[in-house]
Short mmCIF file of C-alpha atoms in Angstrom, two decimals:
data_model
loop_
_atom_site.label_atom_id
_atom_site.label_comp_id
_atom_site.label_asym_id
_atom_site.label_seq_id
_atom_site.Cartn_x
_atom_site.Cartn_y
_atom_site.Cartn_z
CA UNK N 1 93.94 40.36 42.78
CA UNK N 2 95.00 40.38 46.37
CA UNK N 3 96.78 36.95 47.64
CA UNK N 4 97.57 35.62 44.21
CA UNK N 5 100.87 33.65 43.90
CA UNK N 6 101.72 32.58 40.58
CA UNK N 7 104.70 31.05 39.70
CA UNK N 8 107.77 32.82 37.81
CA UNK N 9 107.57 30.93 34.75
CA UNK N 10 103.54 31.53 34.12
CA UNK N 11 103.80 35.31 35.32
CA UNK N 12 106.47 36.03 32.42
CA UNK N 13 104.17 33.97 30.32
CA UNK N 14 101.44 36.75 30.67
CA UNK N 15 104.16 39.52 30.39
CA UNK N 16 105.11 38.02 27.04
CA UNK N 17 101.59 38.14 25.85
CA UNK N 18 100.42 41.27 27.30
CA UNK N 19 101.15 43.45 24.13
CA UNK N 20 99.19 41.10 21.76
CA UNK N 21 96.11 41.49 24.07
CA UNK N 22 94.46 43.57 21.29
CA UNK N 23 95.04 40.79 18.69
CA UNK N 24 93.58 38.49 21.46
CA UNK N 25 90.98 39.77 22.13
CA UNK N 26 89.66 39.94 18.60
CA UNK N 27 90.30 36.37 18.44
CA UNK N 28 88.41 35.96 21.99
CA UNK N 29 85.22 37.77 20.57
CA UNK N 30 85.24 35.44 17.09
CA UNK N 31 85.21 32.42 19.34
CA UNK N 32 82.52 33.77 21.23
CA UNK N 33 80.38 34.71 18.35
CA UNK N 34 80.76 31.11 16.75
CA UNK N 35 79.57 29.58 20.57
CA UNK N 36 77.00 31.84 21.55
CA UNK N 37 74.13 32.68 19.30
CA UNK N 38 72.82 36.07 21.05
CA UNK N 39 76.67 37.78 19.91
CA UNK N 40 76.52 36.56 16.97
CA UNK N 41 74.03 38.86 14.88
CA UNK N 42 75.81 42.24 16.58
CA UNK N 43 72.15 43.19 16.95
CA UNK N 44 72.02 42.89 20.56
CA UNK N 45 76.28 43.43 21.05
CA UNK N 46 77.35 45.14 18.26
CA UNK N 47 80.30 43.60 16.81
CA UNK N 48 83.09 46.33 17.39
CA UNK N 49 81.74 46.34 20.95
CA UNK N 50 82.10 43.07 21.36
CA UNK N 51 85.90 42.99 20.44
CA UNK N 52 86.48 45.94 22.67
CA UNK N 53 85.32 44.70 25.67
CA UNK N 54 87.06 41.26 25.15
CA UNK N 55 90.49 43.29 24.25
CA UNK N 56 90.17 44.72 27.71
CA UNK N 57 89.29 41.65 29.56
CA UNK N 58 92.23 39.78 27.99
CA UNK N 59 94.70 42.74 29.28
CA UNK N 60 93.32 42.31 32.55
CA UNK N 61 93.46 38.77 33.30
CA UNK N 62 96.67 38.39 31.82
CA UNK N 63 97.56 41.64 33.61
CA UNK N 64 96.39 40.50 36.84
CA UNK N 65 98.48 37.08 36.37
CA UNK N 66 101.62 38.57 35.41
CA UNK N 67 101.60 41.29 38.39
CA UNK N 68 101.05 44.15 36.43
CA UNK N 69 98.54 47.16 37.20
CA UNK N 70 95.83 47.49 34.82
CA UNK N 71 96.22 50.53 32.44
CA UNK N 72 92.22 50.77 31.90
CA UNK N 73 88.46 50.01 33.36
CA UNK N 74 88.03 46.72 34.65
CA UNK N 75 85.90 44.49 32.70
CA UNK N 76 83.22 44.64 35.52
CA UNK N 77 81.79 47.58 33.33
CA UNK N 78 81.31 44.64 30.82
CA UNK N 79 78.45 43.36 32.98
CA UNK N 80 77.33 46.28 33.67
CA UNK N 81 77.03 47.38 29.80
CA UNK N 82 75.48 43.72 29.33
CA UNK N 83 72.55 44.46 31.91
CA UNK N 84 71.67 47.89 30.10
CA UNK N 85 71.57 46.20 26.42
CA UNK N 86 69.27 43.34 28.06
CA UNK N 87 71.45 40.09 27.77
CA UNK N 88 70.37 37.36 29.54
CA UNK N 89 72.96 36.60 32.54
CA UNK N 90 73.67 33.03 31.60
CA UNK N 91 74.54 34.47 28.32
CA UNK N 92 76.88 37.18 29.88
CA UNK N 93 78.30 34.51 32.05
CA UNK N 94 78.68 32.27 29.17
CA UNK N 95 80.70 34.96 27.09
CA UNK N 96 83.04 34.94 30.32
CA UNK N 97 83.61 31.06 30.46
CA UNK N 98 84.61 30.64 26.47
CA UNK N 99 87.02 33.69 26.84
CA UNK N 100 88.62 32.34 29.95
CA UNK N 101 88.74 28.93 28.25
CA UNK N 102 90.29 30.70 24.97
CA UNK N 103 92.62 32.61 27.35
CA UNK N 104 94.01 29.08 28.93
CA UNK N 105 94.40 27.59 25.54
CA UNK N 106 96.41 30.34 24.11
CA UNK N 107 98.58 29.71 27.63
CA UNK N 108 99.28 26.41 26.71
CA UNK N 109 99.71 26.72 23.46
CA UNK N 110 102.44 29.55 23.91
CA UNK N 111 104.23 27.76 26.80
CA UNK N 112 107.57 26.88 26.56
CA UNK N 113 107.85 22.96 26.10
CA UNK N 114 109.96 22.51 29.16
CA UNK N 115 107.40 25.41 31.51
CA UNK N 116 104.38 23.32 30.33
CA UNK N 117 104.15 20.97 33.22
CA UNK N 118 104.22 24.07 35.44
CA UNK N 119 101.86 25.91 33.59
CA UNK N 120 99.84 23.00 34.70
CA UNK N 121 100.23 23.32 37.97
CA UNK N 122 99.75 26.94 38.25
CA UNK N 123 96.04 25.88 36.27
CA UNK N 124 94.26 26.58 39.96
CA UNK N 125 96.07 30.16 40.17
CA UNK N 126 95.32 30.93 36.60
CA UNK N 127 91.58 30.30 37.04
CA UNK N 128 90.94 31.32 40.13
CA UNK N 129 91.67 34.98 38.44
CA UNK N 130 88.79 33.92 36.06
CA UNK N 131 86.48 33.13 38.57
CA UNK N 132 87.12 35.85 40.70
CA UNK N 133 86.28 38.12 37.49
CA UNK N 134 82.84 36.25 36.38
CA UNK N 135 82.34 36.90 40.25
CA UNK N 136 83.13 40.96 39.83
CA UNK N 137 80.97 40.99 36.81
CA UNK N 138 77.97 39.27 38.30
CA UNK N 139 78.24 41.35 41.06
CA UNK N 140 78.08 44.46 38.95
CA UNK N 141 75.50 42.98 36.10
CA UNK N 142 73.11 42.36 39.25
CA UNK N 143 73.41 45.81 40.56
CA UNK N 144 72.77 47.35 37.23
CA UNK N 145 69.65 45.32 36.90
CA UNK N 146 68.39 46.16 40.69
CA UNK N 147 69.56 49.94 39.95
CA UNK N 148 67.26 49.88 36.33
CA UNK N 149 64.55 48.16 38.45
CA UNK N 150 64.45 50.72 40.66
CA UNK N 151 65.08 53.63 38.25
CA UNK N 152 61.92 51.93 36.19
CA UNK N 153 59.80 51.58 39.51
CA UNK N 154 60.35 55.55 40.46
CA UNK N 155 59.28 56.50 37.12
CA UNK N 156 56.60 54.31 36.97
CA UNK N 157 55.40 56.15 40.79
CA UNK N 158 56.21 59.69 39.43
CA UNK N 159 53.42 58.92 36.70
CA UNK N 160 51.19 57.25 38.83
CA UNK N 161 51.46 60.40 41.31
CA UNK N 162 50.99 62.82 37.49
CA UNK N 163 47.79 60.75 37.11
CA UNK N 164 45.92 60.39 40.58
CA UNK N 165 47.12 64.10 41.40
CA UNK N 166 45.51 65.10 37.61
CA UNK N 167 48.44 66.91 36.33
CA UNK N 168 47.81 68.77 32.87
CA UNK N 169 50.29 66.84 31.09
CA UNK N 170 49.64 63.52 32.84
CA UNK N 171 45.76 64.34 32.05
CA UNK N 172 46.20 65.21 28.66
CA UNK N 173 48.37 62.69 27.25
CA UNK N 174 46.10 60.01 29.50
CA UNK N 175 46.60 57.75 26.62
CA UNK N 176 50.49 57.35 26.54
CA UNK N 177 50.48 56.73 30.68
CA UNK N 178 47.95 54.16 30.10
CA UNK N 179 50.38 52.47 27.65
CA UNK N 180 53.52 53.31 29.95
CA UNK N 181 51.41 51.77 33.12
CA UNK N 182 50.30 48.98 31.20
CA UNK N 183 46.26 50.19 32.24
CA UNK N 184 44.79 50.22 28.89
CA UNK N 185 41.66 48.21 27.32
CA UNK N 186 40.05 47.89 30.94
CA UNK N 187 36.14 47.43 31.58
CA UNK N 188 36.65 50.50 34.01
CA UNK N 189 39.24 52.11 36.71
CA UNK N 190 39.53 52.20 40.42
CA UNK N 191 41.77 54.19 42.58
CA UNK N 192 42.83 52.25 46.23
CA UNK N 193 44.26 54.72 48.71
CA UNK N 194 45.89 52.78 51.79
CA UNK N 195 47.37 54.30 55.11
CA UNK N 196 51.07 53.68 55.55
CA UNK N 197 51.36 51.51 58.55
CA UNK N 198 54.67 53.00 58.98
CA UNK N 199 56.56 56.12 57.01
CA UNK N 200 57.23 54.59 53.82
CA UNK N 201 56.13 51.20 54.08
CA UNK N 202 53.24 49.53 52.33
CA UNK N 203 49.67 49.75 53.46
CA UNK N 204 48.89 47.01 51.07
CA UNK N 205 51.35 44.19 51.03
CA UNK N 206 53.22 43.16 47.82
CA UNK N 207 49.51 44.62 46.23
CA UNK N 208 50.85 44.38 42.53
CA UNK N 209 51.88 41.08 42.70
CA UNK N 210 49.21 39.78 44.20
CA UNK N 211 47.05 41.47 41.20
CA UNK N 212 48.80 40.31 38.51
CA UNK N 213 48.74 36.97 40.00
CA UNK N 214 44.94 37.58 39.07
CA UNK N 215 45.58 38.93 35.69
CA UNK N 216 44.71 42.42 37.30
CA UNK N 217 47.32 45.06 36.31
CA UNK N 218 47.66 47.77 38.49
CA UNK N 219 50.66 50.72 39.23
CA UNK N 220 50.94 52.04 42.73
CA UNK N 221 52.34 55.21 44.32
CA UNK N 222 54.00 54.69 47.46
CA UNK N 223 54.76 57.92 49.58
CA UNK N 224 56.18 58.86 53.04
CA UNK N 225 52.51 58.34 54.27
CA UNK N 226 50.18 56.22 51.90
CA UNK N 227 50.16 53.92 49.66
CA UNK N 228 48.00 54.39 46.48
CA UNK N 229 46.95 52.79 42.99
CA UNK N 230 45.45 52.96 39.87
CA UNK N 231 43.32 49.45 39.18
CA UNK N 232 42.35 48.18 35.55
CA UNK N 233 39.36 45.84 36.40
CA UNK N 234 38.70 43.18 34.18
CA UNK N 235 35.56 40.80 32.72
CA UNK N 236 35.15 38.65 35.68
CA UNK N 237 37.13 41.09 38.19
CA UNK N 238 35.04 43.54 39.39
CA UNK N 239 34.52 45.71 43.17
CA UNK N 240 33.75 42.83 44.61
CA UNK N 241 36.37 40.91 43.78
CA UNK N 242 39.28 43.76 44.19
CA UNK N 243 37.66 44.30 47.45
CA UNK N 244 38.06 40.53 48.52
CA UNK N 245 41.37 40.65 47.37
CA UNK N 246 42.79 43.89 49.23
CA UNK N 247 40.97 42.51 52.37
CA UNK N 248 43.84 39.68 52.14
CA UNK N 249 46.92 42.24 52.01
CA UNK N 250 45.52 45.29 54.10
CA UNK N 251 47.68 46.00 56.57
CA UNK N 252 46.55 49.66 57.78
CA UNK N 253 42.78 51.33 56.72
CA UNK N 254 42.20 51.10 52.90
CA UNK N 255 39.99 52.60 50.73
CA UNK N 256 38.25 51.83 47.15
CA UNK N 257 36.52 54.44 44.87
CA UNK N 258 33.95 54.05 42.88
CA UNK N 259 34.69 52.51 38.72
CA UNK N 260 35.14 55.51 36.08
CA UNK N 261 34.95 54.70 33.04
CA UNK N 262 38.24 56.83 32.15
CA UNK N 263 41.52 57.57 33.52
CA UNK N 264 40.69 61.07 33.25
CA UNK N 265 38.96 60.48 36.17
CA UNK N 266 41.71 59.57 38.07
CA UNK N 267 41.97 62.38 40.17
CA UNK N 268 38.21 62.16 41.67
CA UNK N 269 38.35 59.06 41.97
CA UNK N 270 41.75 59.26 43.94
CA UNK N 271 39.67 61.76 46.36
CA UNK N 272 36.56 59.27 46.93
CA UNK N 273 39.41 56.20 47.69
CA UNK N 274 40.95 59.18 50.48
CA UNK N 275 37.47 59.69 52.12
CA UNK N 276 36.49 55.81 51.85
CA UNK N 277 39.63 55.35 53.90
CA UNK N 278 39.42 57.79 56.21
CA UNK N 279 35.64 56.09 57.02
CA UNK N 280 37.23 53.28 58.49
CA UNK N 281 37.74 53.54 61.81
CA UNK N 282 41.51 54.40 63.10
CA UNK N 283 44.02 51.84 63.70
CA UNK N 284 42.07 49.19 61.84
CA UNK N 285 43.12 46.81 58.81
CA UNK N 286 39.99 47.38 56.63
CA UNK N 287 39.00 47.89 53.31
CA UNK N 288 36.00 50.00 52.79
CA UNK N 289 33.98 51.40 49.53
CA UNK N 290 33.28 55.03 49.05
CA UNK N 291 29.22 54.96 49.08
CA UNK N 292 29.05 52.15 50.80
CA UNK N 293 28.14 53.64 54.07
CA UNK N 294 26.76 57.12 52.66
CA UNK N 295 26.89 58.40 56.55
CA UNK N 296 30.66 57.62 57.15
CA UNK N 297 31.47 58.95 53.66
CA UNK N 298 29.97 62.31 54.47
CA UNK N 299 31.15 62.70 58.12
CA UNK N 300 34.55 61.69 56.88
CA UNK N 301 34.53 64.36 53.87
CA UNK N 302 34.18 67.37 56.68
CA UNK N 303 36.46 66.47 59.76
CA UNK N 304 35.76 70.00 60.87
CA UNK N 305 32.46 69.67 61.39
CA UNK N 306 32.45 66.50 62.62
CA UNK N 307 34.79 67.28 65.71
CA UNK N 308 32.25 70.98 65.79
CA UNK N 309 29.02 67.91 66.30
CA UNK N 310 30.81 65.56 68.71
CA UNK N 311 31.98 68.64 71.18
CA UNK N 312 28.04 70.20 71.11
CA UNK N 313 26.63 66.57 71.57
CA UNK N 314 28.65 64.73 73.22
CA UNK N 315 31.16 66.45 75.18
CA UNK N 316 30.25 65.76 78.94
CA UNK N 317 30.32 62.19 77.63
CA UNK N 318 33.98 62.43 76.59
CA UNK N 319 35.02 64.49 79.64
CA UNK N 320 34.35 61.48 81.70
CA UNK N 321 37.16 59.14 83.55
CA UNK N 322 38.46 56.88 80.51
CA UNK N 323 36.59 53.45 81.93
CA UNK N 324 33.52 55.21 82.64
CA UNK N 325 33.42 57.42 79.00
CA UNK N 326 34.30 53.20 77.31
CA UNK N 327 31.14 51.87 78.76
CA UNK N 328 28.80 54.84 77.95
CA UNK N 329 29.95 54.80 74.75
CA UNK N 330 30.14 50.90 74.12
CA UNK N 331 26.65 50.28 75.88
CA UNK N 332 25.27 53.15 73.53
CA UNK N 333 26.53 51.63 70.16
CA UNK N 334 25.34 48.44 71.12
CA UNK N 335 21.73 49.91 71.69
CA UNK N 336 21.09 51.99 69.00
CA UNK N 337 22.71 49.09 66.99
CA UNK N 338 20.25 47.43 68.43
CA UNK N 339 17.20 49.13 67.26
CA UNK N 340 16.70 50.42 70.82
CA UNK N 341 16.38 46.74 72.47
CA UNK N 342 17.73 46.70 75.84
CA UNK N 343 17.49 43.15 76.34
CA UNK N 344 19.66 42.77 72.92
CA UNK N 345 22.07 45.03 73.87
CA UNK N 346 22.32 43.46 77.05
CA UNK N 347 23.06 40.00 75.19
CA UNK N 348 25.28 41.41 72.99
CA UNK N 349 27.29 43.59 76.36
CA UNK N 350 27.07 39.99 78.43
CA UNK N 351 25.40 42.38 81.15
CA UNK N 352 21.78 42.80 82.89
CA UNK N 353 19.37 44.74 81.15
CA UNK N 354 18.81 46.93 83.76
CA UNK N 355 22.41 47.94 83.73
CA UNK N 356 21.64 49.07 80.03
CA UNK N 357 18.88 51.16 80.95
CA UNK N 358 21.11 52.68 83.79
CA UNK N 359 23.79 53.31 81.28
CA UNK N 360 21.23 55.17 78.73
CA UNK N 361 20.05 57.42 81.34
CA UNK N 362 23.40 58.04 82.27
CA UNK N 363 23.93 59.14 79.03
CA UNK N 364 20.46 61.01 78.31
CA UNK N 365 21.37 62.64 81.77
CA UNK N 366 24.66 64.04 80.67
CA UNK N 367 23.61 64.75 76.96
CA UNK N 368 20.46 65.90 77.36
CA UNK N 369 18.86 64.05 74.88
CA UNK N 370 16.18 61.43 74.77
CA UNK N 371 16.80 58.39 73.04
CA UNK N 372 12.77 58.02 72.74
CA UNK N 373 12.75 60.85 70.61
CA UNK N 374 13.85 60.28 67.00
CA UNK N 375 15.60 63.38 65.99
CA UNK N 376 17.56 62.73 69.57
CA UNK N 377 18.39 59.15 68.80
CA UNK N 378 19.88 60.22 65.49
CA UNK N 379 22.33 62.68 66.71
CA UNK N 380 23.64 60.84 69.49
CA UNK N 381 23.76 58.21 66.54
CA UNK N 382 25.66 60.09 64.17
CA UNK N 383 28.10 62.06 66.70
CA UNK N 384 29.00 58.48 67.90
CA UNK N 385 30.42 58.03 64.57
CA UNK N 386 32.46 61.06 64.23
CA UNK N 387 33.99 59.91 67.22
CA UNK N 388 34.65 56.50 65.85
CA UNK N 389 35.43 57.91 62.53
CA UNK N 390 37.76 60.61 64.67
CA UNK N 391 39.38 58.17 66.65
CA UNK N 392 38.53 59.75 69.82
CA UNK N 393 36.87 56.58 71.51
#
């Protein structure tokens, strides 16, 4: 331990006792088991384990006092063993405190009678070496519970990915990932498929949480581009209510399939959430249901041939100046919306209506179509939403 400066008398103190560390740290561990319950059964910390590690933590604190390198493995692997057998910290930290304690008593017990009042006031020196140790092993019991948190979380994803990407084995042992994910006895399943907003990061903020906090349990994929789920609704938590609570945490363009009954049917469902979201329109933070807007859902399902019906309908429209291509467009949404009422659309634009009716000839004129025909009406209708479903305006 770097800047320690212990006194002469104490540091020949912990030379003397180096060699019984062994016997020490046997003693150490019975202390510990009489104080602290969870060691005491050696079902958790066996009891030959237990000894071990205290046998090396006494040869390293009285090692470290007396100036001497240690011959073996610091006890930080102590916390990190702890983490992996499931101890509670303030157990592990515990276990620390009565050995350092049994440690200092042995010290003054052992002292010379006339090196006792220096022992004394070397006390700060001697314990600072504890502290600095229940500081190392914290440090390490922490990382081994963020690195088994993590190690759980990836192969939590990997199954989640087996399951919505219908894997054979994933499919056919369906029933042991529902008991890994925690998605069994549900009323039925829904798959939520979210845009990442950015590569890697979640389309659906702290989603899982927010679930549970609803007694909803859920397990989520999260990949370089999208951020996707497997839902277990519930009694009382249905669409509608998943739907409400996504809307809260969307942070890109989300979409919902529709229930199955089984997780079997994962993988279609994981396909209706992808064409639900790409329905909503680009760039906006949105939930929306696959069959919800039958139109959307079909345009979005064939990209190809929606780009092939916005260049043969409305191409001259798109090839105008940006401004000029934003009104068109804008004045003919908010007509057909509408119903065809110019004065409406004029309310809703905040413009005359005979600049409405100028605009719609404009755009008859440079489509060809005319809106007072039905079968006209409807195409410019539905290649107006390729191009919103698109992006392109």
């Amino acid at each position: 331990m770097d800047g320690l400066t212990v006194v002469p008398e104490v540091r020949a103190l912990c030379l003397r006792l180096l060699p019984e560390s062994d016997d020490l740290g046997a003693a150490m561990a019975a202390r510990i088991r009489r104080e602290i319950p969870v060691y005491d059964d050696g079902d958790v910390v066996p009891h030959d384990e237990l000894v071990g590690s205290c046998q090396v933590n006494a040869r390293y604190i009285l090692a470290t006092i007396a100036g001497e390198p240690a011959a073996e493995a610091t006890p930080t692997e102590t916390g990190i063993l702890r983490a992996e057998q499931g101890v509670p910290y303030a157990m592990v930290l515990q276990a620390f405190r009565v050995g350092s304690r049994f440690l200092w008593e042995v010290l003054v017990e052992r002292a010379d009678p006339e090196h006792r009042d220096t022992l004394l006031l070397a006390a700060a020196d001697i314990w600072a070496v504890s502290d600095q140790l229940a500081a190392d092993v914290t440090d390490a019991y922490r990382r081994s519970i963020a690195d088994r948190a993590r190690r759980d979380a990836e192969a939590r994803a990997v199954l989640v990915g087996a399951l919505l990407d219908g894997e054979p084995d994933a499919v056919t042992h369906v029933g042991r990932a529902a008991g890994m994910l925690d998605l069994g006895r549900a009323s039925g399943y829904v798959v939520v498929s979210a845009e990442s907003p950015a590569p890697g990061a979640e389309g659906l903020v702290d989603v899982e949480r927010v679930l549970r906090r609803a007694n909803v349990r859920s397990a989520w994929r999260l990949d370089h581009d999208r951020h996707e789920g497997v839902v277990a609704l519930r009694l009382g938590f249905g669409l509608d209510q998943l739907v409400a609570a996504l809307e809260g945490v969307a942070d890109a363009r989300v979409g919902v399939s529709r229930e199955v009954g089984r997780l079997d049917e994962v993988p279609e469902a994981r396909r209706q959430a992808r064409v639900a979201c790409a329905a909503v329109s680009p760039g906006a933070a949105a939930v929306g249901r696959f069959g919800s807007d039958p139109l959307a859902v079909l345009l979005a399902s064939s990209p190809d041939q929606a780009r092939a019906l916005v260049d043969a309908v409305l191409a001259p429209v798109l090839a105008l100046p940006e401004d000029d291509r934003s009104v068109v467009i804008d004045t003919a949404r908010a007509w057909l919306a509408a119903g065809g009422s110019t004065s409406t659309a004029a309310q809703q634009l905040h413009v005359h209506r005979n600049t409405v009716r100028y605009r719609i000839r404009r755009l008859e004129e440079a489509t060809g179509r005319d809106l007072a025909r039905p079968v006209d009406a409807a195409e410019l209708y539905v290649a107006l939403e390729c191009v919103r479903i698109l992006g392109l305006a």
